[in-house]
PDB file of N, CA and C in Angstrom:
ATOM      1  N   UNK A  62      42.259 -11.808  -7.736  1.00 79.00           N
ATOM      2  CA  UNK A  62      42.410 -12.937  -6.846  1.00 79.00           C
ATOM      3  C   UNK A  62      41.757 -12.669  -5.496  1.00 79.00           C
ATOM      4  N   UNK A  63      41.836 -11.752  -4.663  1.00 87.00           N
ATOM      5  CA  UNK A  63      41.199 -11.480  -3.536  1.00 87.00           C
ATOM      6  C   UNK A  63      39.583 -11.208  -3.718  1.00 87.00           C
ATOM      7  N   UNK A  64      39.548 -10.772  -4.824  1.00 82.00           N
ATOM      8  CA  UNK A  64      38.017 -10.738  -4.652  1.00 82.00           C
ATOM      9  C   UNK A  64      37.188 -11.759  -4.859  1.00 82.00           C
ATOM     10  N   UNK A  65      38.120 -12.993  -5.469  1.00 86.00           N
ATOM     11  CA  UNK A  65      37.455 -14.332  -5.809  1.00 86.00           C
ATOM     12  C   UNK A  65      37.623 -14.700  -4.138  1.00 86.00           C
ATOM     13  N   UNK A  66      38.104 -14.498  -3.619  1.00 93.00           N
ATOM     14  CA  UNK A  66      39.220 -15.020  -2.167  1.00 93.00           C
ATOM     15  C   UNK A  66      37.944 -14.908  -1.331  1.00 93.00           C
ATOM     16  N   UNK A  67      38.033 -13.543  -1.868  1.00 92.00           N
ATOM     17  CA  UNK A  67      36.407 -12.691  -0.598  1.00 92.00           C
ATOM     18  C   UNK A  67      35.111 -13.364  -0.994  1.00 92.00           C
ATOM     19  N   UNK A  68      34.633 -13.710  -1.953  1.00 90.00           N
ATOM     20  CA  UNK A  68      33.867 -14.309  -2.393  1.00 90.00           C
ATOM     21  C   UNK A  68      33.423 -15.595  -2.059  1.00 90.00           C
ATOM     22  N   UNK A  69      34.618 -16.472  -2.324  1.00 94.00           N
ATOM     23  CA  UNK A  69      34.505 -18.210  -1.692  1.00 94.00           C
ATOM     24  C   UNK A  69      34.507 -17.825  -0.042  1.00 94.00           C
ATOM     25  N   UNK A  70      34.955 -16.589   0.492  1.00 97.00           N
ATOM     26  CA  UNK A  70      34.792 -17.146   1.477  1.00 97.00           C
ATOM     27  C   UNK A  70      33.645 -16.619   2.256  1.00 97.00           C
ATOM     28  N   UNK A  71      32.930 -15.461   1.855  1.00 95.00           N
ATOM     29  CA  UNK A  71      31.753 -15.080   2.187  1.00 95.00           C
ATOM     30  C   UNK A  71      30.834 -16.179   2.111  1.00 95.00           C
ATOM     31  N   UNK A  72      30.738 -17.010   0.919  1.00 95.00           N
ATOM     32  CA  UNK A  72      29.859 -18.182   0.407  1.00 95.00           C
ATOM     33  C   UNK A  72      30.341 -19.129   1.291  1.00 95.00           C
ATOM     34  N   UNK A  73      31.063 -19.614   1.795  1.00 97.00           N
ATOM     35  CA  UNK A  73      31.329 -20.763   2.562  1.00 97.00           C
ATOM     36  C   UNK A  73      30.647 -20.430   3.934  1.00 97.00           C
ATOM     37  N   UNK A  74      31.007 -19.329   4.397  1.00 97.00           N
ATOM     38  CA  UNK A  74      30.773 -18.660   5.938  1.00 97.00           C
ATOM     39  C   UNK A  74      29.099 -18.616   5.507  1.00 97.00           C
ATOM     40  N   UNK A  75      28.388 -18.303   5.099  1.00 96.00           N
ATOM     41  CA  UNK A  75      26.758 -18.149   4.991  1.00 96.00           C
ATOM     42  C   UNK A  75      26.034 -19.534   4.556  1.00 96.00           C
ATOM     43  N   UNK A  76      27.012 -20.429   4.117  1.00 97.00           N
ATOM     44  CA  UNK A  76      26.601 -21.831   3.888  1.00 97.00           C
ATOM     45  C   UNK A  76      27.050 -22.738   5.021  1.00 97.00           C
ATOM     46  N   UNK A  77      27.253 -22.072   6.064  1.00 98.00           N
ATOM     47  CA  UNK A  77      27.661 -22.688   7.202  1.00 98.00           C
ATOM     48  C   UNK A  77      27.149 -22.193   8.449  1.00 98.00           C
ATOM     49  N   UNK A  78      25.945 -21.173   8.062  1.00 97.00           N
ATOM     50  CA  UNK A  78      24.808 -20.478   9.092  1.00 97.00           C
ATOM     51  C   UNK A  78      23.611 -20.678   8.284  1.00 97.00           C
ATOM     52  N   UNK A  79      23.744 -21.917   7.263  1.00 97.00           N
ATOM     53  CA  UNK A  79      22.652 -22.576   6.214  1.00 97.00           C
ATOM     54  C   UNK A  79      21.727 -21.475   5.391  1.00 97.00           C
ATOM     55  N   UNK A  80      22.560 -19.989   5.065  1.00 96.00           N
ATOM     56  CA  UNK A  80      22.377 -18.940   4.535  1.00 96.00           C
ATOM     57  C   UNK A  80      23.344 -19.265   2.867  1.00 96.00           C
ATOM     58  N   UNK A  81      22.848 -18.503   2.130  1.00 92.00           N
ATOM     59  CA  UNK A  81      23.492 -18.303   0.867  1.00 92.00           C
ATOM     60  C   UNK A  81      23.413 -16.973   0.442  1.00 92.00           C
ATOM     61  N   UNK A  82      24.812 -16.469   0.174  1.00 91.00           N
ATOM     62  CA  UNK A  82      25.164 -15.006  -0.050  1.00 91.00           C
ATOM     63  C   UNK A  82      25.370 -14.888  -1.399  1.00 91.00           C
ATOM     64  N   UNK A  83      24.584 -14.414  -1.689  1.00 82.00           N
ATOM     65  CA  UNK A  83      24.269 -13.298  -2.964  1.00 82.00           C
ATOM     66  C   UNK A  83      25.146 -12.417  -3.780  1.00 82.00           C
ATOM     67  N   UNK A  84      25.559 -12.209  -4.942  1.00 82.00           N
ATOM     68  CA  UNK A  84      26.433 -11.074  -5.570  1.00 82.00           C
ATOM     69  C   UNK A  84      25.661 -10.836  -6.703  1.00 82.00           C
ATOM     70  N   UNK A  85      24.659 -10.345  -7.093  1.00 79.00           N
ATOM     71  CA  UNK A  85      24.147  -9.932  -7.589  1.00 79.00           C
ATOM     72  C   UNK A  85      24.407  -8.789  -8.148  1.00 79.00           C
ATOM     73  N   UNK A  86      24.579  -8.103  -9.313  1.00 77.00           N
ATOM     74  CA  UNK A  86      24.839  -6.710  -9.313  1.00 77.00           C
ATOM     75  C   UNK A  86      23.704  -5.697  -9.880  1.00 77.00           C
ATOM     76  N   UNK A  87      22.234  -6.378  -9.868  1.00 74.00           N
ATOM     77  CA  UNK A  87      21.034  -5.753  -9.822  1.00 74.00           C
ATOM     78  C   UNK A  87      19.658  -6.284  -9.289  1.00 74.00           C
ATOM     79  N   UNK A  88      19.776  -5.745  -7.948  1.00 75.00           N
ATOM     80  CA  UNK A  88      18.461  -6.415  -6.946  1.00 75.00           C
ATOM     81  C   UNK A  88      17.490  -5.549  -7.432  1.00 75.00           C
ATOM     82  N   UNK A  89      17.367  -4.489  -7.522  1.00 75.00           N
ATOM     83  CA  UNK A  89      16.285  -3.415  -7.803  1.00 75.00           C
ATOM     84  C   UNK A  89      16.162  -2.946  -9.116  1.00 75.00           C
ATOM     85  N   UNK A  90      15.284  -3.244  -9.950  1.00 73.00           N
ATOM     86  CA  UNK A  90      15.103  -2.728 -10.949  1.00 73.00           C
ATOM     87  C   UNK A  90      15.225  -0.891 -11.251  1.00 73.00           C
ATOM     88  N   UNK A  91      14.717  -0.522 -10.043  1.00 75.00           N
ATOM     89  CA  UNK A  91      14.526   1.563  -9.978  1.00 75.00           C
ATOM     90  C   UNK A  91      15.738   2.314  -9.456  1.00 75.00           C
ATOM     91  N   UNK A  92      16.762   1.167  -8.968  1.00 74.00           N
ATOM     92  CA  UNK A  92      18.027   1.149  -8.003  1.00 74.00           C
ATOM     93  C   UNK A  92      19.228   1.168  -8.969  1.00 74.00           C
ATOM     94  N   UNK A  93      20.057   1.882  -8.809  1.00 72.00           N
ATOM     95  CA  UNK A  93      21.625   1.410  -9.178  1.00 72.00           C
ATOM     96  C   UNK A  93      21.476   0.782  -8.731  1.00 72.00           C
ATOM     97  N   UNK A  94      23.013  -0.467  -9.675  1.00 72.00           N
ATOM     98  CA  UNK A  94      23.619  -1.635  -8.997  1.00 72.00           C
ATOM     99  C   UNK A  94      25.029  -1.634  -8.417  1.00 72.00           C
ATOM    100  N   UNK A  95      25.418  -2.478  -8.556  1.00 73.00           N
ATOM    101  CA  UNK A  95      26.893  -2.187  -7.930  1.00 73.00           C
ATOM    102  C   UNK A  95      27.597  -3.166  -9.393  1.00 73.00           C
ATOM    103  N   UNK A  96      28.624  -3.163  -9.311  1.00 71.00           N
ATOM    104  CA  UNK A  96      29.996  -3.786  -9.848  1.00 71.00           C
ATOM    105  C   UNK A  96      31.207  -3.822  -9.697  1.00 71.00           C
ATOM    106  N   UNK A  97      32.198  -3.978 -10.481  1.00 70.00           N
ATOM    107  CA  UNK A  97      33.281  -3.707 -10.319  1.00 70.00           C
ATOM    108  C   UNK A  97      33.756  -2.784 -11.849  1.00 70.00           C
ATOM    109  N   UNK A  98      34.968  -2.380 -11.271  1.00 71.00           N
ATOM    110  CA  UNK A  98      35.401  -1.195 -12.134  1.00 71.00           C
ATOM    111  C   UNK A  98      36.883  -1.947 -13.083  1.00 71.00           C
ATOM    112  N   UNK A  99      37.156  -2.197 -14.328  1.00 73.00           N
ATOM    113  CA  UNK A  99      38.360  -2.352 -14.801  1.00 73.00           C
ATOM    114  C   UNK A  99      38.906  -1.156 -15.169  1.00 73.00           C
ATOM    115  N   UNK A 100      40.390  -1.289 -14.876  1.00 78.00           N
ATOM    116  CA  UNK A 100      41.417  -0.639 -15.325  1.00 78.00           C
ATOM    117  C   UNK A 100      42.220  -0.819 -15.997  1.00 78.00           C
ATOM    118  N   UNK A 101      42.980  -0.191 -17.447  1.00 81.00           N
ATOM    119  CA  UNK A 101      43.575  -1.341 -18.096  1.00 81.00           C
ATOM    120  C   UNK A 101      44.824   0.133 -18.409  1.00 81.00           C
ATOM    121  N   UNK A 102      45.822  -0.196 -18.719  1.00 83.00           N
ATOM    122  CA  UNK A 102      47.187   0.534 -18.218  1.00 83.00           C
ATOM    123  C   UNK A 102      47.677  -0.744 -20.102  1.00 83.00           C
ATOM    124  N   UNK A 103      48.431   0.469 -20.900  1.00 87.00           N
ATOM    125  CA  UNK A 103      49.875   0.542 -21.940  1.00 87.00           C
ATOM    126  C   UNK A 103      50.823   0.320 -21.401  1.00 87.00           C
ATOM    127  N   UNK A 104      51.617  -0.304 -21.512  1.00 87.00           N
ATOM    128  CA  UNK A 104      53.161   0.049 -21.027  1.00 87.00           C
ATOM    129  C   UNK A 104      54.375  -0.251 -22.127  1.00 87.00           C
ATOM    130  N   UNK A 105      55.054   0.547 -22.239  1.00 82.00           N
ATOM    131  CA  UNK A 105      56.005   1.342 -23.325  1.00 82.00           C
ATOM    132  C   UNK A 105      57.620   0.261 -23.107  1.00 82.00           C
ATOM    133  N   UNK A 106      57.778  -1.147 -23.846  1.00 81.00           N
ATOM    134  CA  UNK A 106      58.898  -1.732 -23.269  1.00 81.00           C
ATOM    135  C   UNK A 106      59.998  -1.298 -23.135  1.00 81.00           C
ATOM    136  N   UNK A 107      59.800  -0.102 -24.055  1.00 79.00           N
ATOM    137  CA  UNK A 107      61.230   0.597 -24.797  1.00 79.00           C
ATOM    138  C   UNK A 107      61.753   1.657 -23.928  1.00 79.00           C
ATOM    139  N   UNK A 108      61.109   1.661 -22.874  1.00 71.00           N
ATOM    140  CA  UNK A 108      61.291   3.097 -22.164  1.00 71.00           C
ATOM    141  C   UNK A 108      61.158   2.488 -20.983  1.00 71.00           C
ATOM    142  N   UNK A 109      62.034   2.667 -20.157  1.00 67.00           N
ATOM    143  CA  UNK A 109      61.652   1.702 -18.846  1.00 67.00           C
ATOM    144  C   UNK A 109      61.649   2.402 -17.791  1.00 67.00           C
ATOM    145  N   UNK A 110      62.283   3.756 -17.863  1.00 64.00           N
ATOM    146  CA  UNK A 110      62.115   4.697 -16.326  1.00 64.00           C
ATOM    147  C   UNK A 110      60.605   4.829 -16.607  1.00 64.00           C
ATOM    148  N   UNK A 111      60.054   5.286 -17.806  1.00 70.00           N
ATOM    149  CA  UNK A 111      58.859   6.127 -17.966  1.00 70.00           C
ATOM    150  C   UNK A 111      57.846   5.051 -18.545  1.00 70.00           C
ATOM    151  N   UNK A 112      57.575   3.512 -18.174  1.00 82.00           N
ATOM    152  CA  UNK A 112      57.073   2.934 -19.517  1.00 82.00           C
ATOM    153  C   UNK A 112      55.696   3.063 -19.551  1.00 82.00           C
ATOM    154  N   UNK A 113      54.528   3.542 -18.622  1.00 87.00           N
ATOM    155  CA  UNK A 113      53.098   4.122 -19.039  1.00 87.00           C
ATOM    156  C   UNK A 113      53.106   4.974 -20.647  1.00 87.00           C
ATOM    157  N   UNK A 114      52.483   4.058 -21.008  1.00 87.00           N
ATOM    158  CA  UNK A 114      52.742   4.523 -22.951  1.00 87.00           C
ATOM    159  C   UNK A 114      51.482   6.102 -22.806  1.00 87.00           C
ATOM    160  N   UNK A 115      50.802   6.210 -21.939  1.00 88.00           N
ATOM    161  CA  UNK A 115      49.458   6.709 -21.819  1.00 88.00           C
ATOM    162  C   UNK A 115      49.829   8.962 -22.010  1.00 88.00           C
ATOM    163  N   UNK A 116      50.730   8.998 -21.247  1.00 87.00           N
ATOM    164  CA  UNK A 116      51.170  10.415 -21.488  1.00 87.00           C
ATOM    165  C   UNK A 116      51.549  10.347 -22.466  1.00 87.00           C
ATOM    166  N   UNK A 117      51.479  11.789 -23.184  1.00 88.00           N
ATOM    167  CA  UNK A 117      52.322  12.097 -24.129  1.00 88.00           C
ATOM    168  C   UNK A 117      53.603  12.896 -23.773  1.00 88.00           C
ATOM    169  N   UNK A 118      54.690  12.865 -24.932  1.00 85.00           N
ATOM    170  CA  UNK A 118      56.243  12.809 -24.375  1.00 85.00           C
ATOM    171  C   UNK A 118      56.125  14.071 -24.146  1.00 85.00           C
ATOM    172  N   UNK A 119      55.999  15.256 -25.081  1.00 91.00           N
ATOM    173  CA  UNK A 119      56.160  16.328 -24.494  1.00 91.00           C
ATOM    174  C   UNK A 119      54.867  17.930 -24.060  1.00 91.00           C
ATOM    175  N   UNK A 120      53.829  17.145 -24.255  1.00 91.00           N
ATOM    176  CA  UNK A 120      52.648  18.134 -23.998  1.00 91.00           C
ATOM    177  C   UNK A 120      52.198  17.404 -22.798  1.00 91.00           C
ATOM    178  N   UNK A 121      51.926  18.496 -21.795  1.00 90.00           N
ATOM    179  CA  UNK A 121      51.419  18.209 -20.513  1.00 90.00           C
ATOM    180  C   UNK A 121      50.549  17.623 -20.193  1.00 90.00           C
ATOM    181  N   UNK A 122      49.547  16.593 -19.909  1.00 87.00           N
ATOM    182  CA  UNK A 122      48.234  16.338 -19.783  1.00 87.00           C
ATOM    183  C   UNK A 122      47.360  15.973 -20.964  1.00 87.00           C
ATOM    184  N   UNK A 123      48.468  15.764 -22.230  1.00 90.00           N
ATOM    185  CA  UNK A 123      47.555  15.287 -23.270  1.00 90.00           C
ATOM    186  C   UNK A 123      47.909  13.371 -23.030  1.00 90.00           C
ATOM    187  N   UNK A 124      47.476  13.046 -24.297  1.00 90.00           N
ATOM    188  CA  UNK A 124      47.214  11.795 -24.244  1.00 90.00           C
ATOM    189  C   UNK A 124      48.602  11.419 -25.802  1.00 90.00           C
ATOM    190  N   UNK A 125      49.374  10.563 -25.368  1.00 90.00           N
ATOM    191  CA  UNK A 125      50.205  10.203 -26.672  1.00 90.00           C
ATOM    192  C   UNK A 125      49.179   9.440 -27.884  1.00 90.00           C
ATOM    193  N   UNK A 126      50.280   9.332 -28.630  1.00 92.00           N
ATOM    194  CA  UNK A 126      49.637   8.631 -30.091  1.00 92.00           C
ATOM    195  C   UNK A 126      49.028   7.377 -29.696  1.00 92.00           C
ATOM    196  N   UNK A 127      50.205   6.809 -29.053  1.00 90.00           N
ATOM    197  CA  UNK A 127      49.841   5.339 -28.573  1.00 90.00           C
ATOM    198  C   UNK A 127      48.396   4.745 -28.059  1.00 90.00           C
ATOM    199  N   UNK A 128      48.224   5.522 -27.113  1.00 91.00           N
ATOM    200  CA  UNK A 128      47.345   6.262 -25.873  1.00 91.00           C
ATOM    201  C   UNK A 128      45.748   5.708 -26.837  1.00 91.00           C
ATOM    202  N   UNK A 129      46.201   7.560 -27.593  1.00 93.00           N
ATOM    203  CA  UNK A 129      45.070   7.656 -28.355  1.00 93.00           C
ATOM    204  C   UNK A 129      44.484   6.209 -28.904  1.00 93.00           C
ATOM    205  N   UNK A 130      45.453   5.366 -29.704  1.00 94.00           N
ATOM    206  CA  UNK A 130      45.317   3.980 -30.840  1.00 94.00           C
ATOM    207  C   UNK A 130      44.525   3.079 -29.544  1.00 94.00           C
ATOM    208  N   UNK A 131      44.648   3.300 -28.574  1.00 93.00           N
ATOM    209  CA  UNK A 131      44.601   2.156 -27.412  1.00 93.00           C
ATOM    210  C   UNK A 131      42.960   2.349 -27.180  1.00 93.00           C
ATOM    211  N   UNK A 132      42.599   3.831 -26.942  1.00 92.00           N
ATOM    212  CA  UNK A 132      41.586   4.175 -26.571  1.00 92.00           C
ATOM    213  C   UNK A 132      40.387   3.896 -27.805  1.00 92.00           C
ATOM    214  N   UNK A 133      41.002   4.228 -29.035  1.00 94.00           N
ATOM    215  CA  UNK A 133      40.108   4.209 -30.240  1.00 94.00           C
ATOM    216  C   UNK A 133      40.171   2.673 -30.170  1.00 94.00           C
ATOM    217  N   UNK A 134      40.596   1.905 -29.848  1.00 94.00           N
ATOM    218  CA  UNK A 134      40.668   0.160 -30.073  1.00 94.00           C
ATOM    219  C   UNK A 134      39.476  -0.106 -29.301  1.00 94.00           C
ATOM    220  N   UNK A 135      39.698   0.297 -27.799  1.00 91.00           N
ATOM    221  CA  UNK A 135      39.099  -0.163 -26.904  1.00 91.00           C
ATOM    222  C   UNK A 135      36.968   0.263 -27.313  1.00 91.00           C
ATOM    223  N   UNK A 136      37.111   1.505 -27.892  1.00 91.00           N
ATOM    224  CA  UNK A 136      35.911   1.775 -27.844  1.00 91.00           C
ATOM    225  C   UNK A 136      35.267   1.140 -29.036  1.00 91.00           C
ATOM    226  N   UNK A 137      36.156   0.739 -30.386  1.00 94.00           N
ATOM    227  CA  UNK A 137      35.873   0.195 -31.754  1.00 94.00           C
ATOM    228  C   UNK A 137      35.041  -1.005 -30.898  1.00 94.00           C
ATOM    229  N   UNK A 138      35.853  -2.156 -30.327  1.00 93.00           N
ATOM    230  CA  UNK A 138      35.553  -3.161 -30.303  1.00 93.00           C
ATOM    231  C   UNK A 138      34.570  -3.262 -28.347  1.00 93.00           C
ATOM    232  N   UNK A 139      33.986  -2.203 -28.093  1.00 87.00           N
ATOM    233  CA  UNK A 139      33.519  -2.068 -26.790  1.00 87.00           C
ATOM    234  C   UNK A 139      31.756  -3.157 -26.981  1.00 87.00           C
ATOM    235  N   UNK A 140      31.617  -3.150 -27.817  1.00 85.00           N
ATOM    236  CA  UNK A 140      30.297  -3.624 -27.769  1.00 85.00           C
ATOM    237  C   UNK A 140      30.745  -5.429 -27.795  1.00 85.00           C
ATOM    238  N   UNK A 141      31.592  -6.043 -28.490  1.00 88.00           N
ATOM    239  CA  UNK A 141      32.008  -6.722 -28.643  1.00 88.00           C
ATOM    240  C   UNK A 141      32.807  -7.560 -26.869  1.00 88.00           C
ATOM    241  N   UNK A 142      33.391  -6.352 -26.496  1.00 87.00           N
ATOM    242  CA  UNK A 142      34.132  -6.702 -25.107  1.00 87.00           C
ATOM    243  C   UNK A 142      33.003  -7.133 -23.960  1.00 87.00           C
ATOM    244  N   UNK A 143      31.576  -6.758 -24.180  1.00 83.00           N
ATOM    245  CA  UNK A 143      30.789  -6.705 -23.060  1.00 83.00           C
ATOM    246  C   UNK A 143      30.507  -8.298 -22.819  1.00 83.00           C
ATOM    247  N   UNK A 144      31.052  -9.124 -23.853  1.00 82.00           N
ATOM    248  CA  UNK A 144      31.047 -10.069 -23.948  1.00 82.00           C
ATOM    249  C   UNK A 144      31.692 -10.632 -22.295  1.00 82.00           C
ATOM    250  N   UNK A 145      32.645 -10.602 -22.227  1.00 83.00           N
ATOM    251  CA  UNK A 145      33.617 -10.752 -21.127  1.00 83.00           C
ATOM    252  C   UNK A 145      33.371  -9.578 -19.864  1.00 83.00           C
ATOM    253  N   UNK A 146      32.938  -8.422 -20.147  1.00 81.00           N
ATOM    254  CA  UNK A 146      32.730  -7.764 -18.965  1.00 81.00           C
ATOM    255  C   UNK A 146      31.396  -7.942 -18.308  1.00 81.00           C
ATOM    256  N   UNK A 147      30.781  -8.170 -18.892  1.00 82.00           N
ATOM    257  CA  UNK A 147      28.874  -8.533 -18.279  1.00 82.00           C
ATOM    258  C   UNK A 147      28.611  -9.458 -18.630  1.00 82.00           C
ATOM    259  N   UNK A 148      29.155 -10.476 -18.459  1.00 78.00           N
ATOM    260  CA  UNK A 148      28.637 -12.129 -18.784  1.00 78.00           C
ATOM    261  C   UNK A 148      27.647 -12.774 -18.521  1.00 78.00           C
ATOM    262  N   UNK A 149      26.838 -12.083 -17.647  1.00 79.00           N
ATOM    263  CA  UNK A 149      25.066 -12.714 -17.392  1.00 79.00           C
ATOM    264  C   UNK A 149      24.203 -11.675 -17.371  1.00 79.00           C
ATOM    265  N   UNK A 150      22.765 -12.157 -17.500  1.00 79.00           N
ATOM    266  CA  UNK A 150      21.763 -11.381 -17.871  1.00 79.00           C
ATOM    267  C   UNK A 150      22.126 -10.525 -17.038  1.00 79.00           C
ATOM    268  N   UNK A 151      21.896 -10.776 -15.793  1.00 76.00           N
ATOM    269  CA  UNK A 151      21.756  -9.515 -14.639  1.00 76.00           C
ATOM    270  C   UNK A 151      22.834  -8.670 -14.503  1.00 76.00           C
ATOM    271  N   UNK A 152      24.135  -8.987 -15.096  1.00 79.00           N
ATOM    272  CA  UNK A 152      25.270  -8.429 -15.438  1.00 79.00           C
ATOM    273  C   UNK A 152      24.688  -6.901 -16.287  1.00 79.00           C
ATOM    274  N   UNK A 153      24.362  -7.819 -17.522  1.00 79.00           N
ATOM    275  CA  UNK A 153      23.632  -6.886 -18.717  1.00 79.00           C
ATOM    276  C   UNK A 153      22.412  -6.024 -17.777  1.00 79.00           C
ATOM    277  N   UNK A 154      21.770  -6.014 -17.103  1.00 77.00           N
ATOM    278  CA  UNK A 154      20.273  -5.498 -16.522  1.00 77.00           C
ATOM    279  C   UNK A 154      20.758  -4.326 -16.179  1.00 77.00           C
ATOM    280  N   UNK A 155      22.263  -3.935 -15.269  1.00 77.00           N
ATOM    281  CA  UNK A 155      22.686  -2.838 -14.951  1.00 77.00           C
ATOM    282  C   UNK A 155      22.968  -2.075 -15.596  1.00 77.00           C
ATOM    283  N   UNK A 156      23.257  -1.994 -17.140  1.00 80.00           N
ATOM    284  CA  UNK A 156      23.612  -1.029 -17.825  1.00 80.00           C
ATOM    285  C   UNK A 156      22.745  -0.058 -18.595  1.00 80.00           C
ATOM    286  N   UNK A 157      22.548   0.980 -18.212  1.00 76.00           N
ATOM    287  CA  UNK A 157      21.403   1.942 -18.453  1.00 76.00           C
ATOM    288  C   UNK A 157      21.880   3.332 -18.301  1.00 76.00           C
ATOM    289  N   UNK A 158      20.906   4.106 -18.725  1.00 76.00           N
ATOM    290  CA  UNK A 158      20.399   5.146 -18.299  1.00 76.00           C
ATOM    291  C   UNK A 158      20.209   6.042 -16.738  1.00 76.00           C
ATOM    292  N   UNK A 159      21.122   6.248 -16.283  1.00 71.00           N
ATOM    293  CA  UNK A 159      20.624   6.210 -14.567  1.00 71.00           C
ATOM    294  C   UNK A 159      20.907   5.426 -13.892  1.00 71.00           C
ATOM    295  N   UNK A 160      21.756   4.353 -14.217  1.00 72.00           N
ATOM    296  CA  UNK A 160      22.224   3.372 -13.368  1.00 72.00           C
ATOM    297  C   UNK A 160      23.694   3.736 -13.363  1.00 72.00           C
ATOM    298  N   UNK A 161      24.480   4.627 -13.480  1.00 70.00           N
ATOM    299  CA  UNK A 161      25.651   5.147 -13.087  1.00 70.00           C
ATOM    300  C   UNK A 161      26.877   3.813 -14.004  1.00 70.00           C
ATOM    301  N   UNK A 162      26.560   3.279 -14.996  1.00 74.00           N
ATOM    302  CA  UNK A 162      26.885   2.228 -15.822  1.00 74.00           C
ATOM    303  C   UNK A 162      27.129   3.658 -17.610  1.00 74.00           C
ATOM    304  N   UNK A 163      28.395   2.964 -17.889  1.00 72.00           N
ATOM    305  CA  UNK A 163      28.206   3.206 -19.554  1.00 72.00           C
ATOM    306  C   UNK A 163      26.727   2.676 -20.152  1.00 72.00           C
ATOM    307  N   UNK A 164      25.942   3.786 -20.878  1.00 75.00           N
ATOM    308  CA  UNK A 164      25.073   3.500 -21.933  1.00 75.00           C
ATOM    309  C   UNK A 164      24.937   3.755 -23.223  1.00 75.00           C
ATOM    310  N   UNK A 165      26.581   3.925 -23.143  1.00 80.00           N
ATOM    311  CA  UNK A 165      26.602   4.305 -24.385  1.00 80.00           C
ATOM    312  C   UNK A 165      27.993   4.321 -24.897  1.00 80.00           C
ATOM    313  N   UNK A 166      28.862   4.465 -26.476  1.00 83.00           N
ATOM    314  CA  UNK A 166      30.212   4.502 -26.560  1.00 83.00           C
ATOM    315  C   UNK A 166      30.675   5.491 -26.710  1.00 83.00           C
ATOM    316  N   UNK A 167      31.415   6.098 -25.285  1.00 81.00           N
ATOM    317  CA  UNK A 167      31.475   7.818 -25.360  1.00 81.00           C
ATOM    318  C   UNK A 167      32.942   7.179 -24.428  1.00 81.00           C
ATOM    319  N   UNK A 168      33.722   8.911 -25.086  1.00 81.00           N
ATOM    320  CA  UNK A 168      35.090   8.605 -24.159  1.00 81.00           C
ATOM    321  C   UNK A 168      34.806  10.324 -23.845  1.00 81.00           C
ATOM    322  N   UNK A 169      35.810  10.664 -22.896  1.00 77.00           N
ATOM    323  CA  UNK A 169      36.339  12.249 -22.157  1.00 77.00           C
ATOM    324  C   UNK A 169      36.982  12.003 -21.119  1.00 77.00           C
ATOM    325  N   UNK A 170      37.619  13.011 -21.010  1.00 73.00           N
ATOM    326  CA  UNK A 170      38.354  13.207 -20.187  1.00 73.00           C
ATOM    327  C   UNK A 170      37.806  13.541 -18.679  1.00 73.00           C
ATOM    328  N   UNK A 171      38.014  12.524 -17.249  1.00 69.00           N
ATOM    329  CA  UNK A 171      36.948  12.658 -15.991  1.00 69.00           C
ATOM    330  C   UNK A 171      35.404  11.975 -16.752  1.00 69.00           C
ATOM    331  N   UNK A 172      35.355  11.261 -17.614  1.00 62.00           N
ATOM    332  CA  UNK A 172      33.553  10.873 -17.666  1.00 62.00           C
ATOM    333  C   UNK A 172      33.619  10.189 -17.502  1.00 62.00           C
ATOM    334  N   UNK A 173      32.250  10.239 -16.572  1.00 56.00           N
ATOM    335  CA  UNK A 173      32.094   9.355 -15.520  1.00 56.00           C
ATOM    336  C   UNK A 173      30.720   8.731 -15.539  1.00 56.00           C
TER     337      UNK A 173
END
């Protein structure tokens, strides 16, 4: 919501100095672009002090079963999702090689 917020109102304020502001998320072809980052969070109904389904119950720093099913979902159907995450060409233009963008369907732990 705020970033739609920030948005209408950047565009209003530059259409009112007869300017039009730009969000583009690839001006430069040789350039990273910019975007935004999703985050997407399990939550465990059954457990309500602890309900992040994402730890596992009793090994430190691993990933639960759940976790795991969530992650293998997400990457099965990742080519499919870009549908909704990069919805225009220039959306799509950023994702490469060197453009600090997934180019590929890889998971780890910190990859970045």
């Amino acid at each position: 919501d705020n970033v739609v917020l920030a948005r209408e109102t950047i565009s209003a304020v530059a259409r009112a100095h007869q300017m039009k502001a730009l969000f583009l998320p690839k001006i430069h072809q040789s350039k990273a672009g910019n975007g935004l980052h999703v985050h997407l969070s399990i939550r465990d109904k059954k457990n309500r002090l602890k309900n992040n389904a994402f730890p596992h119950p009793s090994l430190q720093g691993e990933i639960s079963l759940k976790g795991q099913h969530f992650i293998e979902g997400i990457l099965a159907h990742l080519p499919g999702l870009t549908a909704l995450t990069v919805p225009s060409h220039n959306s799509y233009r950023r994702i490469g090689v060197g453009c600090w963008t997934g180019s590929s369907v890889v998971w780890g732990i910190e990859d970045k």
